[in-house]
Amino acid sequence: MRRICGLPVALLLLLACSVAGAGEKLKALIIDGQNNHNWQATTPLLKQALEESGRFTVEVATTAPKGKDLSDFKPDFAKYAVVVSNYNGDLWPEETRKRFVDYIKGGGGLVVVHAANNAFTGWREYNDMIGLGWRGPEFGERVTLSEAGKVERTPKGQGPGAGHGPQHEFPIIVRDAEHPITADLPKAWLHYKDELYHGQRGPAPQDMHILATAFSASDKGGTGSHEPMLWVIPYGKGRVFTTVLGHSPEAMTCVGFIITLERGTEWAATGKVTLNKVPDDFPTADKIVRRNLGK
Ligand code: ZN
């Protein structure tokens, strides 16, 4: 029998498998390179958060700067279990867009972080994937939840379009305690100072499912509605998770942002969440908790 350090190889393999827990790490690809936000600062934090979950290996694909030729931007999406978009910029080349749509339709995963939902206004398939984006009222419906959790649709052309008031701290309200991404999280948890997106517009397909909202208070420049913060949409055989949280590097250090990013990325990749233990440092209804990302 082959032995390494006195242990049979078979036993070592068994140990290795049990350490890996849910099996092989999932390959994630973060896309950046253009954004009206500081992607140079935020991509390393997204990468670190995903890697520290122990569930992912992470690569980054960076496009040419805004206004430059993107014809070389052709990531091999099929190599990855999930794509995380930290991109809000010029339209990708047609061939890349087609391969991206085919990849998600064929069972791939997409995670849309904050301003990535501002991207690609004129790309129909992308709008179908994100459901709601940073668009004007004429673009499509708006979706909010009532206090009790009932889905409310505001017709195209009526009500506010996309915006946000000044950054502030606000509670995130979990609206589906059964979904793997939000299961067992506190019903309400206080998020670090961030932009509270409101009035998002889009095709908002019926199978769009809102997992968490935040109340957009009028005295904070908001709408007086419970606005969607985290949501999921099936797309073909694939899955899309959107978090509109994470304007700044500081907002991304909120443990609530980190845990929902990790879980949402795993869910987009596989349809399941094994990262289901709620960490001891998760924020509570009245206490913000941040981690030392970037340190
Ligand atoms: Zn922002």
Coordinates of C-alpha atoms and ligand atoms in Angstrom, one line a residue:
M1 CA 0.0 0.0 0.0
R2 CA 1.3 3.5 -0.8
R3 CA 1.8 5.6 2.2
I4 CA 2.6 9.3 2.6
C5 CA 3.8 10.5 6.0
G6 CA 2.8 7.1 7.4
L7 CA -0.8 7.3 6.3
P8 CA -2.4 5.2 3.6
V9 CA -3.1 7.2 0.4
A10 CA -6.8 6.2 0.5
L11 CA -7.1 7.7 4.0
L12 CA -5.4 10.9 2.9
L13 CA -7.8 11.2 0.0
L14 CA -10.7 10.7 2.4
L15 CA -9.4 13.4 4.7
A16 CA -8.9 15.7 1.8
C17 CA -12.5 15.2 0.7
S18 CA -13.9 15.8 4.1
V19 CA -11.9 19.0 4.4
A20 CA -13.3 20.2 1.1
G21 CA -16.8 19.5 2.4
A22 CA -19.0 20.4 -0.5
G23 CA -16.5 19.1 -2.9
E24 CA -14.3 20.9 -5.4
K25 CA -14.1 24.6 -5.3
L26 CA -16.3 26.5 -7.7
K27 CA -14.6 28.6 -10.3
A28 CA -15.8 32.2 -10.4
L29 CA -15.0 34.9 -12.8
I30 CA -15.3 38.6 -11.8
I31 CA -15.7 41.0 -14.7
D32 CA -14.6 44.6 -14.3
G33 CA -12.6 47.3 -16.2
Q34 CA -15.3 50.0 -16.6
N35 CA -17.6 51.3 -13.9
N36 CA -18.8 54.7 -12.6
H37 CA -17.7 53.3 -9.2
N38 CA -14.2 52.4 -7.9
W39 CA -13.9 48.9 -9.4
Q40 CA -10.1 49.0 -8.8
A41 CA -10.9 49.1 -5.1
T42 CA -14.0 46.9 -5.0
T43 CA -13.0 43.9 -7.2
P44 CA -10.2 42.8 -4.7
L45 CA -12.8 42.9 -1.9
L46 CA -15.3 40.8 -3.9
K47 CA -12.5 38.4 -4.7
Q48 CA -11.3 38.2 -1.1
A49 CA -14.8 37.7 0.3
L50 CA -15.5 34.8 -2.2
E51 CA -12.1 33.2 -1.6
E52 CA -12.4 33.4 2.2
S53 CA -15.7 31.5 2.1
G54 CA -13.6 28.5 1.1
R55 CA -16.0 27.7 -1.7
F56 CA -14.5 29.5 -4.7
T57 CA -11.4 30.1 -6.7
V58 CA -11.7 33.4 -8.4
E59 CA -10.2 34.9 -11.5
V60 CA -10.7 38.4 -12.9
A61 CA -11.3 39.5 -16.5
T62 CA -10.7 43.2 -17.0
T63 CA -11.9 45.0 -20.1
A64 CA -10.1 47.8 -21.9
P65 CA -11.0 51.3 -20.5
K66 CA -14.1 53.1 -21.6
G67 CA -14.2 54.2 -25.2
K68 CA -11.4 51.8 -26.2
D69 CA -11.7 48.8 -28.5
L70 CA -13.3 45.8 -26.7
S71 CA -13.0 43.4 -29.6
D72 CA -10.4 41.3 -27.6
F73 CA -12.8 40.9 -24.7
K74 CA -13.8 37.2 -25.1
P75 CA -13.7 35.4 -21.7
D76 CA -14.3 31.7 -22.0
F77 CA -17.4 31.8 -19.8
A78 CA -17.9 28.1 -20.0
K79 CA -14.8 27.5 -17.9
Y80 CA -16.6 29.0 -14.9
A81 CA -19.4 28.0 -12.6
V82 CA -20.4 31.6 -12.1
V83 CA -19.7 35.1 -13.5
V84 CA -19.8 38.0 -11.0
S85 CA -20.3 41.4 -12.8
N86 CA -18.6 44.4 -11.3
Y87 CA -19.0 46.1 -14.7
N88 CA -20.9 49.1 -15.8
G89 CA -19.6 50.3 -19.1
D90 CA -19.4 50.0 -22.9
L91 CA -21.4 47.3 -24.6
W92 CA -19.4 44.1 -25.1
P93 CA -18.8 42.9 -28.7
E94 CA -21.7 41.0 -30.3
E95 CA -20.0 37.6 -30.2
T96 CA -19.1 38.0 -26.5
R97 CA -22.7 39.0 -25.7
K98 CA -24.0 35.9 -27.6
R99 CA -21.6 33.6 -25.8
F100 CA -22.6 35.1 -22.5
V101 CA -26.3 34.6 -23.1
D102 CA -25.7 31.1 -24.3
Y103 CA -23.6 30.4 -21.2
I104 CA -26.4 31.6 -18.8
K105 CA -29.2 29.9 -20.8
G106 CA -27.2 26.7 -20.7
G107 CA -27.0 26.6 -16.9
G108 CA -24.4 29.2 -16.0
G109 CA -24.6 31.6 -13.1
L110 CA -24.6 35.4 -12.9
V111 CA -24.2 37.7 -9.9
V112 CA -24.9 41.4 -10.5
V113 CA -23.3 43.7 -7.9
H114 CA -24.6 47.2 -7.4
A115 CA -23.9 49.4 -10.5
A116 CA -23.6 46.3 -12.7
N117 CA -27.4 46.6 -12.8
N118 CA -27.0 50.1 -14.3
A119 CA -25.2 48.5 -17.3
F120 CA -26.4 47.7 -20.9
T121 CA -29.7 49.5 -21.1
G122 CA -30.2 48.5 -24.7
W123 CA -29.2 44.8 -24.4
R124 CA -32.6 43.0 -24.2
E125 CA -31.3 39.7 -22.9
Y126 CA -29.3 41.4 -20.1
N127 CA -32.4 43.3 -19.0
D128 CA -34.3 40.0 -18.9
M129 CA -31.5 38.6 -16.7
I130 CA -31.4 41.5 -14.2
G131 CA -35.2 42.0 -14.2
L132 CA -34.8 45.6 -12.8
G133 CA -32.1 48.0 -13.6
W134 CA -31.1 51.7 -13.3
R135 CA -33.5 53.0 -15.9
G136 CA -36.1 55.7 -16.3
P137 CA -39.9 55.2 -15.6
E138 CA -40.6 54.9 -19.3
F139 CA -38.4 51.8 -19.5
G140 CA -40.7 49.4 -17.8
E141 CA -42.4 48.3 -14.6
R142 CA -41.2 48.9 -11.1
V143 CA -41.6 46.3 -8.4
T144 CA -41.8 46.9 -4.7
L145 CA -43.2 44.9 -1.8
S146 CA -46.0 46.0 0.6
E147 CA -45.2 46.0 4.3
A148 CA -46.8 42.5 4.5
G149 CA -44.7 41.2 1.6
K150 CA -47.2 41.4 -1.3
V151 CA -45.6 42.2 -4.7
E152 CA -46.7 45.6 -6.0
R153 CA -46.2 46.6 -9.6
T154 CA -46.1 50.2 -10.8
P155 CA -46.8 50.5 -14.5
K156 CA -44.3 51.8 -17.0
G157 CA -44.4 55.6 -17.1
Q158 CA -45.9 56.0 -13.6
G159 CA -44.0 56.7 -10.4
P160 CA -40.3 57.3 -9.8
G161 CA -37.5 56.1 -11.9
A162 CA -34.2 54.8 -10.7
G163 CA -32.4 56.9 -8.1
H164 CA -31.2 57.0 -4.5
G165 CA -31.0 59.6 -1.7
P166 CA -27.9 60.4 0.3
Q167 CA -26.0 57.4 1.6
H168 CA -27.1 56.2 5.1
E169 CA -27.4 53.2 7.3
F170 CA -30.5 51.2 6.8
P171 CA -32.0 47.8 7.8
I172 CA -32.3 45.0 5.3
I173 CA -35.5 43.1 5.7
V174 CA -35.5 39.4 4.7
R175 CA -38.6 38.6 2.7
D176 CA -38.0 34.9 2.1
A177 CA -36.6 33.0 5.1
E178 CA -36.8 29.7 3.1
H179 CA -34.7 30.6 0.1
P180 CA -31.2 29.1 0.5
I181 CA -29.6 32.6 0.1
T182 CA -31.5 34.1 3.0
A183 CA -32.4 31.1 5.1
D184 CA -31.7 31.5 8.8
L185 CA -30.5 35.1 8.5
P186 CA -32.0 37.6 11.0
K187 CA -35.4 38.9 9.8
A188 CA -33.8 42.4 9.9
W189 CA -30.2 43.4 9.9
L190 CA -28.6 46.8 9.9
H191 CA -26.5 47.5 6.8
Y192 CA -23.5 49.9 6.8
K193 CA -23.9 53.3 5.1
D194 CA -24.8 52.7 1.5
E195 CA -26.9 53.9 -1.4
L196 CA -30.5 52.7 -1.1
Y197 CA -31.5 52.2 -4.7
H198 CA -35.1 53.0 -5.5
G199 CA -37.4 53.1 -8.6
Q200 CA -35.5 50.4 -10.5
R201 CA -37.2 49.6 -13.8
G202 CA -37.2 46.7 -16.2
P203 CA -39.1 43.8 -17.8
A204 CA -39.4 42.5 -14.2
P205 CA -40.5 39.0 -15.3
Q206 CA -43.1 37.2 -13.2
D207 CA -40.6 34.7 -12.0
M208 CA -38.4 37.4 -10.5
H209 CA -38.3 36.6 -6.8
I210 CA -37.4 39.3 -4.2
L211 CA -35.4 37.9 -1.2
A212 CA -34.8 41.1 0.7
T213 CA -36.0 44.8 0.7
A214 CA -35.2 48.0 2.4
F215 CA -37.6 50.8 3.3
S216 CA -36.8 53.9 1.3
A217 CA -37.7 56.7 3.7
S218 CA -39.0 60.0 2.3
D219 CA -36.9 61.9 4.8
K220 CA -33.8 60.2 3.3
G221 CA -34.6 61.2 -0.2
G222 CA -36.4 58.0 -0.9
T223 CA -39.8 56.8 -2.2
G224 CA -41.7 55.7 0.9
S225 CA -41.7 52.2 -0.5
H226 CA -40.1 48.9 0.4
E227 CA -37.5 48.6 -2.4
P228 CA -35.9 45.4 -3.6
M229 CA -32.3 44.9 -2.4
L230 CA -31.6 41.2 -3.2
W231 CA -33.4 39.2 -5.9
V232 CA -33.1 36.1 -8.1
I233 CA -34.4 35.2 -11.5
P234 CA -34.1 32.0 -13.5
Y235 CA -32.8 32.4 -17.0
G236 CA -33.1 29.4 -19.2
K237 CA -31.3 26.7 -17.2
G238 CA -29.2 29.3 -15.5
R239 CA -29.7 31.5 -12.4
V240 CA -29.1 35.2 -11.8
F241 CA -28.6 36.8 -8.3
T242 CA -28.7 40.6 -8.0
T243 CA -27.5 42.6 -5.0
V244 CA -27.9 46.4 -5.3
L245 CA -25.9 46.8 -2.1
G246 CA -22.2 47.7 -2.3
H247 CA -21.7 51.2 -3.5
S248 CA -18.3 51.7 -1.8
P249 CA -15.5 49.5 -0.5
E250 CA -16.7 50.3 3.0
A251 CA -20.2 49.2 2.3
M252 CA -18.8 45.9 1.0
T253 CA -17.2 45.2 4.4
C254 CA -20.6 44.8 6.0
V255 CA -20.9 41.2 7.0
G256 CA -24.5 41.1 5.7
F257 CA -23.2 42.1 2.2
I258 CA -20.4 39.5 2.4
I259 CA -22.5 36.6 3.5
T260 CA -25.3 37.3 1.0
L261 CA -22.7 37.7 -1.8
E262 CA -21.1 34.4 -0.9
R263 CA -24.4 32.5 -0.7
G264 CA -25.8 34.2 -3.8
T265 CA -22.7 33.4 -5.8
E266 CA -22.9 29.7 -4.7
W267 CA -26.6 29.6 -5.5
A268 CA -26.1 31.2 -8.9
A269 CA -23.4 28.6 -9.6
T270 CA -25.2 25.5 -8.4
G271 CA -28.7 26.2 -7.4
K272 CA -27.8 25.2 -3.9
V273 CA -26.1 26.8 -0.9
T274 CA -23.8 24.8 1.3
L275 CA -22.5 28.1 3.0
N276 CA -25.6 27.9 5.2
K277 CA -24.1 28.5 8.6
V278 CA -24.9 32.0 9.8
P279 CA -21.6 33.3 11.2
D280 CA -21.4 34.6 14.8
D281 CA -20.5 38.1 13.5
F282 CA -23.6 38.5 11.4
P283 CA -25.2 42.0 12.0
T284 CA -28.4 42.3 14.0
A285 CA -31.4 44.7 13.7
D286 CA -29.6 47.4 15.6
K287 CA -25.9 46.5 15.2
I288 CA -23.7 47.0 12.1
V289 CA -20.8 44.5 11.8
R290 CA -17.9 44.8 9.4
R291 CA -15.0 42.6 8.5
N292 CA -11.4 43.6 7.7
L293 CA -11.7 43.0 4.0
G294 CA -8.8 44.6 2.1
K295 CA -6.5 44.3 5.0
Ligands
ZN1 ZN -23.3 53.6 -6.3

